[in-house]
Amino acid sequence: MIPYGRQWISDDDVSAVSRTLRSDYLTQGPKVTEFEQALSSFCGAEFAVAVNSATSALHIACLALGVGPGDSVWTSPITFVASSNCALYCGAEVDFVDVEPDTGLMCVKALRQKLTKAKARGSLPKVVIPVHFAGQPCDMEEISALGNEFGFRIIEDAAHAIGAVYKGKTIGACHYSDITVFSFHPVKIITSAEGGMALTNSENLARKMRLLSGHGITRDASEMPNETEGEWGYQQIHLGFNYRLSDVHAALGLAQLERLESFVAQRNELAKVYDGSFIACEGLRPLRQKDERRSSYHLYVVLLDQSTSRQASFRALKAAGIGVNVHYIPVYKQPYYQALGFDDTYCNQAEDYYCRAITLPLYPALDAKDQRHVIDTVLSVMSDNVVSSSTGEQSA
């Protein structure tokens, strides 16, 4: 089975982790700081806070921006559930902004319409979390302008988009946002096995997030409300969490970061091969790529025509040894969110996207032979489905 994504661990990565395992530090040590500094330097952000997952980063990002009961956070429905769960962790309400059906990205027009209605009701969001789906950046300049107009803060969910570029700015520079969050899960662009990072240009936000990720405990006397008992003193000043990244994980992430540009370049080349192969394929087209941005291509998603059975196509591709997937089931369709009051077709354009999307294998170690097998199988399956559909024999 050719998976839709997988990590690429080199001998250098293994050596880096091995050296850390033999060092004096396994949990909190110099590698965490090195990883933070290296990534903030790469992205052009002032501060970075490493944590044990992107989910944790999203949670403390919301808390740092003051999200709590009575607040509302808006995000995209075409994402993993963590993008919205982070607001619920804070006791806030969640709502969803519809997407562009040909990109899966938050639709700026839909966002403005929703904001205008919310302003009339007196229920504007405190935070909006655009998701750089599949590695392609959202229209951040426009979303930032709306943030200034309507008074909301912005967290970029860039779990898919490390190494991506928007209008000459590296994603993570926080040029159009308060905080940017990355993921280092094994199927992402680079991995630390598990891990995440929150970047910001605000020293105050960075301090809050660092405090929240470490149990809310400080050893800085200037932050302590009570007099310390001695040099060993520490005080808990917030209800924080154990969201810290270990030195072992940071060592792997730091080693992988050295190959980030190479990984992104390889993903773009593989995507270009797919694009060229599918340009004349009836019944299928890739996601639309927008101007003035470079995708990191965490995912390669194709959209089937409405006349083509996704179920039949999915099963045929799986049967041929291709590990296709669907990214994502709209969050509001999940039973937990249905219980919150969202109906099954809450966002029309997200529904249009979802019913047609299939994710094909894409990762740097995907060799030409395996990619050719994927392409030939997809073309064959599409041909069969189009023929079946035209003769009324298509599977449901």
Coordinates of C-alpha atoms in Angstrom, one line a residue, residues 32 45 70 84 88 90 109 115-116 130 133 141 145 148 179 203 207 210 224 275 299 321 346 361 386 394:
V32 CA 14.2 22.9 22.8
A45 CA 9.2 35.8 13.7
G70 CA -18.9 34.2 26.5
S84 CA -12.2 24.3 16.6
L88 CA -14.2 24.8 23.3
C90 CA -11.4 27.6 26.7
K109 CA -16.5 36.8 0.9
L115 CA -19.1 39.4 10.1
T116 CA -21.6 42.0 8.9
P130 CA -8.0 30.6 9.2
F133 CA -5.4 23.8 4.1
E141 CA -4.0 40.2 3.7
A145 CA -7.9 43.8 6.9
N148 CA -8.8 45.5 11.7
I179 CA 0.0 33.9 16.4
E203 CA 6.7 39.3 23.7
R207 CA 5.5 34.9 27.7
R210 CA 5.3 29.7 27.6
M224 CA 5.8 36.3 41.4
D275 CA -0.9 18.5 -12.3
L299 CA -1.6 17.2 0.9
G321 CA -2.8 -0.5 -3.3
Y346 CA -24.2 23.9 7.8
P361 CA -0.2 10.0 -2.0
V386 CA -17.0 8.3 -16.5
Q394 CA -22.2 4.0 -11.9

